[in-house]
CSV table of C-alpha atoms and ligand atoms in Angstrom, one decimal:
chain,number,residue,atom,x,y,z
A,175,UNK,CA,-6.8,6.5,-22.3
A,176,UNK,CA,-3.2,8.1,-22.4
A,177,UNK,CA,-1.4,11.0,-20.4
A,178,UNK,CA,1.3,12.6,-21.9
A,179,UNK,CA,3.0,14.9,-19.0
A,180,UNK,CA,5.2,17.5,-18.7
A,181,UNK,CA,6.7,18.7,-15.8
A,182,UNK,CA,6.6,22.2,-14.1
A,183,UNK,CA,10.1,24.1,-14.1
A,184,UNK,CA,10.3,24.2,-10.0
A,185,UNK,CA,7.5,23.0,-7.5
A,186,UNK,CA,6.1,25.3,-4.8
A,187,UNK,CA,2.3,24.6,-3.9
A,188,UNK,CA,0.1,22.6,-1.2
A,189,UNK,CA,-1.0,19.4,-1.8
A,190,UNK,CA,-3.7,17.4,0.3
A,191,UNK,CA,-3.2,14.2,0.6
A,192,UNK,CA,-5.5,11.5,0.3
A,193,UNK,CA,-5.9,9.3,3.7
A,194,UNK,CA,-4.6,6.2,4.1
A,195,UNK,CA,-6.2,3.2,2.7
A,196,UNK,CA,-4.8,0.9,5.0
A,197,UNK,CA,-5.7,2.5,8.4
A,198,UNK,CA,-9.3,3.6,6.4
A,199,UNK,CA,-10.2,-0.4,5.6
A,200,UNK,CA,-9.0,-1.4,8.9
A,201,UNK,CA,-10.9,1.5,10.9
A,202,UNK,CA,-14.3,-0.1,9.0
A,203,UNK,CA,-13.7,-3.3,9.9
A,204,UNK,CA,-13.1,-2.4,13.6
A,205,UNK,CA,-16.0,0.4,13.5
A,206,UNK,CA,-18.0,-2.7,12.3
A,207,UNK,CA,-17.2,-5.1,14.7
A,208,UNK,CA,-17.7,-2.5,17.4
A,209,UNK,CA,-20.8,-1.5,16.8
A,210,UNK,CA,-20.3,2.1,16.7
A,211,UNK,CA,-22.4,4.2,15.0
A,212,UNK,CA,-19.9,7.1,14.0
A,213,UNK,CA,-18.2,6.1,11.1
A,214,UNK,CA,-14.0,7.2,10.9
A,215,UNK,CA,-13.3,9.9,10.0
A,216,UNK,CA,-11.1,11.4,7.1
A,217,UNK,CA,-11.9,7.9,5.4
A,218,UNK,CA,-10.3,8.1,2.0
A,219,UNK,CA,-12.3,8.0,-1.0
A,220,UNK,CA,-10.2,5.6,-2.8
A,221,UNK,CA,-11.9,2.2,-4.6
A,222,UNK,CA,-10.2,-0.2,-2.4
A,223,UNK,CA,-11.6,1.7,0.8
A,224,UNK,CA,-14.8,2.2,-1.3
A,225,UNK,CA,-15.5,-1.3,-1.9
A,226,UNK,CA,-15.0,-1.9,2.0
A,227,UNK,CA,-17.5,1.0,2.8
A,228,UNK,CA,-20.1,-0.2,0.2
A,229,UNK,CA,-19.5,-3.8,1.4
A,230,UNK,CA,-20.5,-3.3,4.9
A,231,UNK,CA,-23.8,-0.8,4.9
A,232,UNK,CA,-25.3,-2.4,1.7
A,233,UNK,CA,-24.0,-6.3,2.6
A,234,UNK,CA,-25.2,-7.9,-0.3
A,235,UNK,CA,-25.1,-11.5,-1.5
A,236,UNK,CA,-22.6,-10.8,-4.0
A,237,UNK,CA,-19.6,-8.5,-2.8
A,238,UNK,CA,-17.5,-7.2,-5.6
A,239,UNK,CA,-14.7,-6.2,-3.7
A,240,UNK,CA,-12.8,-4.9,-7.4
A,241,UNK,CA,-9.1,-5.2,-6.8
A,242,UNK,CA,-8.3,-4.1,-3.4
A,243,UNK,CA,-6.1,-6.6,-1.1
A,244,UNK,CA,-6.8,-5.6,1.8
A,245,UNK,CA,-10.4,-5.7,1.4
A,246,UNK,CA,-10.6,-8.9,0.1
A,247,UNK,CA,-8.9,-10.3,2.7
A,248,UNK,CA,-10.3,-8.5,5.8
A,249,UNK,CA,-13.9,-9.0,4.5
A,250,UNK,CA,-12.5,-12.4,4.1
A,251,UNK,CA,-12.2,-12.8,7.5
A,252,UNK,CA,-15.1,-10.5,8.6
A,253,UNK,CA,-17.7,-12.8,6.6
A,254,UNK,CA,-16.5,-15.6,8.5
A,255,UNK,CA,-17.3,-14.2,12.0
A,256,UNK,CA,-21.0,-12.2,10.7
A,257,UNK,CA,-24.0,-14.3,10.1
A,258,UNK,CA,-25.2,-14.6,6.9
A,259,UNK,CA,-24.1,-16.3,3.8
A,260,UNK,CA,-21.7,-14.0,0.9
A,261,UNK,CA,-20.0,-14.5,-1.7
A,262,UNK,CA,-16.8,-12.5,-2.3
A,263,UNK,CA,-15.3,-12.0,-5.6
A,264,UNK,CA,-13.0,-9.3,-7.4
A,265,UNK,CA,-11.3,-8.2,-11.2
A,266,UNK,CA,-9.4,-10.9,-13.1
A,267,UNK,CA,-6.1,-10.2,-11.5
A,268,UNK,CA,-8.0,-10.5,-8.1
A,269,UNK,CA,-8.7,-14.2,-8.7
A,270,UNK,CA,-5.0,-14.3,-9.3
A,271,UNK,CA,-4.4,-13.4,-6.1
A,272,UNK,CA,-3.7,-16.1,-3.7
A,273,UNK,CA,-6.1,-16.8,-0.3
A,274,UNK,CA,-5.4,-20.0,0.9
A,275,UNK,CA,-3.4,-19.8,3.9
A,276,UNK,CA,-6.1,-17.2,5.3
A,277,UNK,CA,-9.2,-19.6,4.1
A,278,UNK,CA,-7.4,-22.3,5.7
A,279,UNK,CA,-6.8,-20.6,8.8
A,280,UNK,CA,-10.0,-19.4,8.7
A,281,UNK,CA,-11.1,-23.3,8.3
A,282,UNK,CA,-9.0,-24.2,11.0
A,283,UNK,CA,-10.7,-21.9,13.4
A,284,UNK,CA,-14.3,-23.8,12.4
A,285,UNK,CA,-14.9,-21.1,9.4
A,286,UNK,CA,-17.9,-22.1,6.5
A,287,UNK,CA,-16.0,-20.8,3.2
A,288,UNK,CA,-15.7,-22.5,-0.3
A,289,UNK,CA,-14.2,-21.6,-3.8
A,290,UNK,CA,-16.3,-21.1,-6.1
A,291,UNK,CA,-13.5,-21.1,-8.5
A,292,UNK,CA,-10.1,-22.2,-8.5
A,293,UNK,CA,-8.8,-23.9,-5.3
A,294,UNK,CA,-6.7,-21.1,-3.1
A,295,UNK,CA,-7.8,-18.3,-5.5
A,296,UNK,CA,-11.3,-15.8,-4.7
A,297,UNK,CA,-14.3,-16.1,-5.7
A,298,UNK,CA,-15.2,-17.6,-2.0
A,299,UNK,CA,-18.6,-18.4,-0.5
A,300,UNK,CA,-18.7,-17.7,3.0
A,301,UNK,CA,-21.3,-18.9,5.6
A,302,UNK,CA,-21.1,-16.7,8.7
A,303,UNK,CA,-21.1,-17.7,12.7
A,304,UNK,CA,-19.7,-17.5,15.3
A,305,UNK,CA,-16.3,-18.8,16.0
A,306,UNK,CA,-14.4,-20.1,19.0
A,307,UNK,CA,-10.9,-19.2,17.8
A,308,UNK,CA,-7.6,-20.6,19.5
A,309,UNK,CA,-4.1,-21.1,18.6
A,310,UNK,CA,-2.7,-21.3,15.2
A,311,UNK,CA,0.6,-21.5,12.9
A,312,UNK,CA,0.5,-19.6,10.0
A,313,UNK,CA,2.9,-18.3,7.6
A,314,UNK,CA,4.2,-14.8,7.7
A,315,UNK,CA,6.4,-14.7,4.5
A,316,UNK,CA,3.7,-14.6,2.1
A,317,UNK,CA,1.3,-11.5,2.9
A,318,UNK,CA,0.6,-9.8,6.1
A,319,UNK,CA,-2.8,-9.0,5.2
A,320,UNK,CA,-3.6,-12.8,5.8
A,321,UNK,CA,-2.5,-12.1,9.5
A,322,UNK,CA,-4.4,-8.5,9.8
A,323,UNK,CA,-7.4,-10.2,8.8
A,324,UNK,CA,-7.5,-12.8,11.4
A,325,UNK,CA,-6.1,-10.4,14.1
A,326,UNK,CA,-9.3,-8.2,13.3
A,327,UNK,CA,-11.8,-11.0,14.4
A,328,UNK,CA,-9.7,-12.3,17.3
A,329,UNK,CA,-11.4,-10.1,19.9
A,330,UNK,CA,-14.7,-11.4,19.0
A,331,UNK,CA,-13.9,-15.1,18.8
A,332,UNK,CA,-15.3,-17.0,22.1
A,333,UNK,CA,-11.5,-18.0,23.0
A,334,UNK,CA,-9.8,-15.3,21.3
A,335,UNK,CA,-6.7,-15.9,19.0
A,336,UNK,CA,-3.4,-17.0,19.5
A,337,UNK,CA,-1.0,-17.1,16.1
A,338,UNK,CA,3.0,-18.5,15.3
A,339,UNK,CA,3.5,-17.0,12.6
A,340,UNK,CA,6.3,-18.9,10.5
A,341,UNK,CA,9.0,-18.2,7.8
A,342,UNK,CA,10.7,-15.0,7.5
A,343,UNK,CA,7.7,-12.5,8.6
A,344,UNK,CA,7.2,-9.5,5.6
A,345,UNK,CA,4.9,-6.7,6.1
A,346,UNK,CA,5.6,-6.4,9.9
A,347,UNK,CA,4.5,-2.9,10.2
A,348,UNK,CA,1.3,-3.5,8.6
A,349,UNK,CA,0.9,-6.4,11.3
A,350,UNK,CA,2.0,-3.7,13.8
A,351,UNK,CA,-0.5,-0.9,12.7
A,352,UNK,CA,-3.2,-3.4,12.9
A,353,UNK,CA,-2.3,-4.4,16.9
A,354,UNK,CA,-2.6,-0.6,17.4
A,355,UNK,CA,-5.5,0.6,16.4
A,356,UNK,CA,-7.1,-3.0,17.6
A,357,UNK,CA,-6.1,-1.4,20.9
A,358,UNK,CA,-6.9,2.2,20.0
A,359,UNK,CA,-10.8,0.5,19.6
A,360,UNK,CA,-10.3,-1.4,23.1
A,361,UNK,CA,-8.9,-4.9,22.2
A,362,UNK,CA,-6.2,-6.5,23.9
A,363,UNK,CA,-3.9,-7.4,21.8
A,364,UNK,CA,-0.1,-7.6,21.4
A,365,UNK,CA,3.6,-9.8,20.1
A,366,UNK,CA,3.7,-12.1,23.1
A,367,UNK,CA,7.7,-13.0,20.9
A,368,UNK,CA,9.4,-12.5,18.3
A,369,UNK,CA,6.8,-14.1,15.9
A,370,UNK,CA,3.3,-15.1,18.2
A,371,UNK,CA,0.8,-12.5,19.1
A,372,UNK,CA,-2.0,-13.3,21.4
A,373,UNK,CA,-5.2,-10.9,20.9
A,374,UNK,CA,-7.6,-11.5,23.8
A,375,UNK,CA,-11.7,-12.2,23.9
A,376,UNK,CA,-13.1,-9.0,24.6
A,377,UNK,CA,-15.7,-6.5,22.7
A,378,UNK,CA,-13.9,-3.6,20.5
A,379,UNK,CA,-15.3,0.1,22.2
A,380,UNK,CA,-17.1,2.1,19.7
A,381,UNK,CA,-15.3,5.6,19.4
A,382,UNK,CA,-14.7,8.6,17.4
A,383,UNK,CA,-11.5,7.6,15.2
A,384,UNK,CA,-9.7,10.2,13.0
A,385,UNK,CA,-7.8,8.5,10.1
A,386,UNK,CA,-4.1,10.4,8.6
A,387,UNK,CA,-2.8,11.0,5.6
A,388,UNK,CA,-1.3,8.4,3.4
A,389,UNK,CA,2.8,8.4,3.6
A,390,UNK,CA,2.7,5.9,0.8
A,391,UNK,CA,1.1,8.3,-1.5
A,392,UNK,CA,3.2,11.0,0.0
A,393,UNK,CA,6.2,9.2,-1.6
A,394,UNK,CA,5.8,10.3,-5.1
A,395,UNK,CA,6.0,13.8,-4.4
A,396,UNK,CA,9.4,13.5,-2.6
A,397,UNK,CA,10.3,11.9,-6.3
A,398,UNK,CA,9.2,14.8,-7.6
A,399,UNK,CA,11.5,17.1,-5.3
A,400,UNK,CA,14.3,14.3,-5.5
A,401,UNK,CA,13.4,14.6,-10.0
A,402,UNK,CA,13.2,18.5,-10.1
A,403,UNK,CA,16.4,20.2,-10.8
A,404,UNK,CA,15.7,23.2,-9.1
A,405,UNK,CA,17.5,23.5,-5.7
A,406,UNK,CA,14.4,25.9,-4.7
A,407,UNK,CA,11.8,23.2,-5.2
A,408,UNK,CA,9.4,22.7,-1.9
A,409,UNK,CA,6.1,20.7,-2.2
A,410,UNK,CA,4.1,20.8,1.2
A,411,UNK,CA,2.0,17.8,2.2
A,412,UNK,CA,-0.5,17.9,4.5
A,413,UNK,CA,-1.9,15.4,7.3
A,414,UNK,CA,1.3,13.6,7.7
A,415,UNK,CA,2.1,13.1,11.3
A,416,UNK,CA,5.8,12.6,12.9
A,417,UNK,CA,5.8,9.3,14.6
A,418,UNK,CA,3.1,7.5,12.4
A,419,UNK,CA,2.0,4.2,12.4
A,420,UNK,CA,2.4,3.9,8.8
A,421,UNK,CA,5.9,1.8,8.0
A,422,UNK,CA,5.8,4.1,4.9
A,423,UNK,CA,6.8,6.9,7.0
A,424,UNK,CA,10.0,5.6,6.8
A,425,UNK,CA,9.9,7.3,3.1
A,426,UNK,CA,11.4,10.5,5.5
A,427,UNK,CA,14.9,9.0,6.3
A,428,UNK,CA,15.1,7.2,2.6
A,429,UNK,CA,14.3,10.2,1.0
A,430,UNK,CA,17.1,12.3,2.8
A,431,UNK,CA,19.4,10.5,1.5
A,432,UNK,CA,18.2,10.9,-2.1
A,433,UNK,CA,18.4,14.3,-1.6
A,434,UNK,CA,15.1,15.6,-0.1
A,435,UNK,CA,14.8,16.9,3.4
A,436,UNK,CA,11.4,16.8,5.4
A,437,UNK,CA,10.4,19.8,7.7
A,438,UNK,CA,7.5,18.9,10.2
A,439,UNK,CA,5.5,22.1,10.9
A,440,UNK,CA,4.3,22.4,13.9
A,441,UNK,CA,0.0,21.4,14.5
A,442,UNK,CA,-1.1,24.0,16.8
A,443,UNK,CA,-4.7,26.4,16.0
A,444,UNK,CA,-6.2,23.3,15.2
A,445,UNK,CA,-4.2,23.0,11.9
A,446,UNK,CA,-3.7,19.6,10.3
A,447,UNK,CA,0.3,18.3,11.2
A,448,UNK,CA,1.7,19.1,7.7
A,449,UNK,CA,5.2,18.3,6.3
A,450,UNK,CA,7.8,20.2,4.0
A,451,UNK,CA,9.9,18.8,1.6
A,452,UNK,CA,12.9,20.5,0.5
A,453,UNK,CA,15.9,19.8,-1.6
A,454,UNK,CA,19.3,18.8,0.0
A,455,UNK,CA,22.5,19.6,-1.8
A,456,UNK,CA,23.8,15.6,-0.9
A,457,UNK,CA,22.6,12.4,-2.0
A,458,UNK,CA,24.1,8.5,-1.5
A,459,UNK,CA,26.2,7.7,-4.9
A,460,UNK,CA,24.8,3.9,-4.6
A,461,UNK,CA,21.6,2.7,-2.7
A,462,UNK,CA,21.0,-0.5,-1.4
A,463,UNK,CA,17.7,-1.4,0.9
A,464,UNK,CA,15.8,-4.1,2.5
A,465,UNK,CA,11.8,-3.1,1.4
A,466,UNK,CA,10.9,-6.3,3.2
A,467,UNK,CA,8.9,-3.7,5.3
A,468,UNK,CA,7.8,-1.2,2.9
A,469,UNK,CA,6.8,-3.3,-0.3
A,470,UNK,CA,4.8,-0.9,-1.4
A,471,UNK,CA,7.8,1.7,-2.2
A,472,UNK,CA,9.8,-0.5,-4.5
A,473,UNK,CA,8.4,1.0,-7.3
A,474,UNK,CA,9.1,4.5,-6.4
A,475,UNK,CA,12.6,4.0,-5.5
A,476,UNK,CA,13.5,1.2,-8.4
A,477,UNK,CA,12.7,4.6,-11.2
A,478,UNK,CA,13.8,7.2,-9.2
A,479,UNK,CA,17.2,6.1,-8.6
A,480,UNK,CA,17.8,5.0,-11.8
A,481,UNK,CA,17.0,7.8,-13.3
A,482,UNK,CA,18.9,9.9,-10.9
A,483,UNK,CA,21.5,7.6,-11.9
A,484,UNK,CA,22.1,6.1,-8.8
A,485,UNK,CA,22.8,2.5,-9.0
A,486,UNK,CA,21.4,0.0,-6.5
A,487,UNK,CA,20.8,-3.5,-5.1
A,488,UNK,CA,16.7,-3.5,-3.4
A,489,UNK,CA,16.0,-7.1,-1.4
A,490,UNK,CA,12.8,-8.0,0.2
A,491,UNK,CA,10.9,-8.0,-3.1
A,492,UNK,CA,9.4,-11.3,-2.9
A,493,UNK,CA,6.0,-10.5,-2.5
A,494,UNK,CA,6.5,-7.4,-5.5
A,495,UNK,CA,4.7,-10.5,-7.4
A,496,UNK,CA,1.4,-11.1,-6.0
A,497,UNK,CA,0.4,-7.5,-6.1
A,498,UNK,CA,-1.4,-5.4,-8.4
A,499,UNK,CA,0.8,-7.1,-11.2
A,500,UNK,CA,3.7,-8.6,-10.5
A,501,UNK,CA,5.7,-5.7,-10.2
A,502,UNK,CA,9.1,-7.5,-10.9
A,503,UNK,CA,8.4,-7.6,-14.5
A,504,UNK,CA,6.6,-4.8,-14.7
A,505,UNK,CA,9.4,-2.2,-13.0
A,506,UNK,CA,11.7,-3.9,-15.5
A,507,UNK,CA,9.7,-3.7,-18.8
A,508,UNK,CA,8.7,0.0,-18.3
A,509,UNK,CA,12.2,1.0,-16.9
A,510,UNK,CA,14.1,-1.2,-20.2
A,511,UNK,CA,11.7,1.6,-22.7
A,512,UNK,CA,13.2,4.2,-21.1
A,513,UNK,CA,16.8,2.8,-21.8
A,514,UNK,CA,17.4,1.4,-18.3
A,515,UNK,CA,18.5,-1.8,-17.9
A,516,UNK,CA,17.2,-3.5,-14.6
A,517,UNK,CA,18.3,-7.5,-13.8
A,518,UNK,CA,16.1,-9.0,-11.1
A,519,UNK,CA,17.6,-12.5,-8.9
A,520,UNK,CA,16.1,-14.9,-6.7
A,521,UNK,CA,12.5,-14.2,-7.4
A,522,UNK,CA,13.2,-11.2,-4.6
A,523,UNK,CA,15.1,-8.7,-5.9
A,524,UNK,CA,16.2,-6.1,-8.2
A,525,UNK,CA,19.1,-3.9,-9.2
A,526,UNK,CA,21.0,-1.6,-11.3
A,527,UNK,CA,24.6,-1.5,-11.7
A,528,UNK,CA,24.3,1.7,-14.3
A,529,UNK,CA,23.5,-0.3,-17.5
A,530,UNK,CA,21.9,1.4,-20.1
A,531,UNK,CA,20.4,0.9,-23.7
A,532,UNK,CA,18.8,2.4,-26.5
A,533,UNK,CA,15.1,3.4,-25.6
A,534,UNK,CA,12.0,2.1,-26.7
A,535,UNK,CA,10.7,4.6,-29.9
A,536,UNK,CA,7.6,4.5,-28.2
A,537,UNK,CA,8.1,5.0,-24.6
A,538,UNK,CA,4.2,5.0,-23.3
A,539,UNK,CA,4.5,3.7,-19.6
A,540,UNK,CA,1.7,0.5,-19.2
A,541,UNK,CA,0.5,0.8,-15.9
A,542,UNK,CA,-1.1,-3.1,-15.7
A,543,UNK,CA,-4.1,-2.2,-13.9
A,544,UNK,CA,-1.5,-1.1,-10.8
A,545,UNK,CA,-1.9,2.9,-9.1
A,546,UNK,CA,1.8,2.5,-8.4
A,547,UNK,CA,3.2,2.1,-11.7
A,548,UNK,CA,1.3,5.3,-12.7
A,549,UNK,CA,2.1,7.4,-10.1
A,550,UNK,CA,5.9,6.2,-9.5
A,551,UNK,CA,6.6,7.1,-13.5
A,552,UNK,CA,4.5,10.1,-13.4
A,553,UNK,CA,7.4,12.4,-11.9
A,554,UNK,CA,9.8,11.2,-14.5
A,555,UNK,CA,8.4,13.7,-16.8
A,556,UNK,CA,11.2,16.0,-15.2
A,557,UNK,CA,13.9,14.2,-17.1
A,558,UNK,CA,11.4,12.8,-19.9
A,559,UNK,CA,9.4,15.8,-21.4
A,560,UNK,CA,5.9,14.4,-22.4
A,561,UNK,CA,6.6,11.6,-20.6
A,562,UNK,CA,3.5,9.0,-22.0
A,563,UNK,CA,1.5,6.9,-19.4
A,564,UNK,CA,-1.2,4.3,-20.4
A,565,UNK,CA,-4.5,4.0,-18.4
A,566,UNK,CA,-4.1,6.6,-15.6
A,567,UNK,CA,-7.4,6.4,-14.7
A,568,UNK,CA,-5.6,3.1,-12.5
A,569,UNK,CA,-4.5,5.5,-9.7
A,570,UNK,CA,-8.4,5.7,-8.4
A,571,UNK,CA,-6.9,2.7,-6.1
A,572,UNK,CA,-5.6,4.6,-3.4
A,573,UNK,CA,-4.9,8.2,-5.2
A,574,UNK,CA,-8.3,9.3,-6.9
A,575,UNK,CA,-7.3,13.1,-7.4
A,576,UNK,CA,-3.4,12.6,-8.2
A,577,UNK,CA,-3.9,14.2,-11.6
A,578,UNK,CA,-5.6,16.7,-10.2
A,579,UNK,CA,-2.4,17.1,-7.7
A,580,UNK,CA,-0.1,17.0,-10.2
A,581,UNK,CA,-1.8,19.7,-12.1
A,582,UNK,CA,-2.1,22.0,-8.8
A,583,UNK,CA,1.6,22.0,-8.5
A,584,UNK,CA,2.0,22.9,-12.4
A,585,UNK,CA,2.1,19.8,-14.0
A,586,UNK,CA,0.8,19.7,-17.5
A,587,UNK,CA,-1.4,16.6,-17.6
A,588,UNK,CA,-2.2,16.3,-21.5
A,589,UNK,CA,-5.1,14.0,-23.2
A,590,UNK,CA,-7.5,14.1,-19.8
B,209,S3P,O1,-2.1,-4.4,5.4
B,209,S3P,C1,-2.1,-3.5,4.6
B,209,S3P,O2,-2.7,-2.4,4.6
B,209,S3P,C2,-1.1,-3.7,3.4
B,209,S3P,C3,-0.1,-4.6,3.5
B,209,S3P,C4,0.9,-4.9,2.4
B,209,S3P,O3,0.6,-6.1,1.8
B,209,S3P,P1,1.4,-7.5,2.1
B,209,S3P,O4,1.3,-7.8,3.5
B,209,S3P,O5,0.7,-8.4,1.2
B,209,S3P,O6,2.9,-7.2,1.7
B,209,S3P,C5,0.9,-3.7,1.4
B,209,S3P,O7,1.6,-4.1,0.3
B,209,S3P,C6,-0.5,-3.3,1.0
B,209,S3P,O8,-0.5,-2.3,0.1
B,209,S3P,C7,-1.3,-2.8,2.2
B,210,PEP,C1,-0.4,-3.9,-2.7
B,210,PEP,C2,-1.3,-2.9,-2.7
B,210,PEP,O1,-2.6,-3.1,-2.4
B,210,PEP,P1,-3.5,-4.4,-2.1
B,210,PEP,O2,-2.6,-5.6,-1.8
B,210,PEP,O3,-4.3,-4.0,-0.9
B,210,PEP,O4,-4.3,-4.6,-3.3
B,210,PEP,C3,-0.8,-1.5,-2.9
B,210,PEP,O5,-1.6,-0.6,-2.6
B,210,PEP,O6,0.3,-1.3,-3.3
């Protein structure tokens, strides 16, 4: 399947954002391991949190957890701490994923789990039982998720869980969000220093839980403002609270200085918290950013700036690899058709120093099985009438209606 789209000559509507897939999956696995009987609500209907919901109320023997991360990885650990015996397993690029320093830490803390495949890669078989936990070293400079997972079961292991967490840690507000709502659900669990958390034994309470709106997803319509030459332009999101949890959020302060402002409306009436984007007259003439924190908006900022011809140096890319795709090549494949010349250097970063070429004849954007790669070229149909992009249908990961959206706020989506 192909999109061709073509952009709207100003933006003005209300979109409704999906909810976040990382606070959904983790609010399952908690709401599991509590007990409870309510499940979260405003769970987003995305695959990955899809996969986590089907996982846990039908529990078969064979859990296809497609190509969500974080599922993988938390059901990892879940499995591990439940009684019964599972295998795991996921798409092509999922068994390309790496799991060994969670399976081994998971080993270390008296876990049952083999490969059924390749060493360190899913499919796993996992025998379930109770743990007794204790203190571990495990490395923090390769994903967080590996961390989130094990800081899930710690309540529920007989001695609870103590981690050092090693290297350079990545991710930290995803490690952060997941101490939170662990506490939000009763556990006691905090950063005891700089790099060891302790989470003590001690049952998760069942609650009511209310899940927001994703501020990753939020990201590519502040490229749309950011893309759309009309100084009038305003896109309202909804369900985006001031003072999230989400380290995305920070897609607020990086956005104002791109050139888009963000207006929180007040929540009172029982209306949802809801943000306003507008455009600013100023923007930085070169951007340079540390995503060590924010992985996940690399791709968003790597098109965007370059085609606002804005050149830049982004660090903290390392784990840009093990993702959907490995988003290195990817960025710089797509961005080269368009006549953008992106260098990466040391495996962990990328930049632009304004270097341009001829563009591809055929500029159809490949999306390699990665939402982001869809959604972060989509707005460039503001400076690339009919802009082409291969395999949409990939943004059902965490954005299932972003056509939809795109349409509402007067997008032409072409070949759906
Ligand atoms: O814990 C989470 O919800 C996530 C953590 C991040 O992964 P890494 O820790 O592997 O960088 C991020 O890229 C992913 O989309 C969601
Ligand atoms: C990296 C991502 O997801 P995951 O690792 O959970 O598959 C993402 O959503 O960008």
């Amino acid at each position: 399947m192909q999109y061709n789209i073509t952009a709207p000559r100003t933006l003005g509507t209300t979109i409704n954002l999906p909810a976040s897939k990382s606070i959904s999956n983790r609010a399952l696995i908690i709401h599991a391991l509590s007990g409870g009987d309510v499940l979260p609500g405003n769970l987003s209907d995305c695959d990955d949190t899809e996969v986590v919901l089907r996982a846990l109320s039908d529990m078969p023997e064979t859990i296809d957890i497609k190509a969500a991360g974080t599922a993988m990885r938390f059901m990892t650990a879940y499995l591990s701490v439940i009684e019964g015996e599972h295998v795991i397993t996921g798409t092509e690029r999922m068994k390309h994923r790496p799991i060994g320093i969670l399976v081994n830490a998971l080993r270390y803390l008296g876990a049952d789990i083999e490969y059924e495949g390749e060493e360190g890669f899913p499919p796993l078989r996992i025998k379930g039982k109770a743990l007794q936990g204790g203190m571990l070293e495990i490395p923090g400079n390769v994903s967080s998720q590996y961390i989130s997972a094990l800081l899930m079961i710690g309540p529920v292991l007989e001695h609870g869980l103590e981690l050092k967490l090693t290297g350079d840690v990545i991710s930290r507000p995803y490690i952060d969000l997941t101490l939170c709502m662990m506490r939000d659900f009763g556990a006691m669990a905090e950063w005891t220093g700089n790099d060891t958390i302790k989470v003590h034994h001690k049952r998760y309470n069942q609650r009511t839980y209310f899940i927001e709106n994703d501020w990753s997803a939020a990201s590519y319509w502040y490229e749309a403002v950011a893309l759309c030459d009309d100084m009038d332009a305003e896109i309202r999101l909804t369900g985006l609270e001031d003072g999230s949890l989400q380290g995305d959020s920070v897609v607020k302060y990086l956005f104002n200085m791109l050139g888009v402002k963000t207006i929180f409306e007040k929540n009172g009436n029982g209306q949802p918290a809801a943000v306003r984007l507008k455009k600013l007259h100023t923007r930085l003439p070169r951007f340079d950013y540390d995503f060590i924190n924010q992985p996940d908006m690399a791709q968003t900022f790597v098109v965007c700036c370059a085609v606002m011809n804005i050149p830049f140096r982004f660090t903290g890319l390392a784990t840009l690899k093990i993702k959907e795709t490995d988003r290195i090549q990817a960025l710089k494949t797509e961005m080269l058709k368009l006549g953008y010349v992106i260098k990466d250097s040391n495996d962990s970063e990328l930049w632009w120093d304004g270097e341009r070429c001829e563009p591809a004849t055929d500029m159809a954007i490949d999306t390699y099985e990665d939402h982001r790669m869809a959604m972060a070229f989509a707005p460039l149909a503001f400076k690339f009438p009919g802009l082409k992009i291969n395999n949409p249908q990939v943004v059902s990961k965490s954005y299932p209606h972003f056509w939809d959206d795109l349409g509402r706020a007067g997008f032409i989506v072409g070949g759906r």
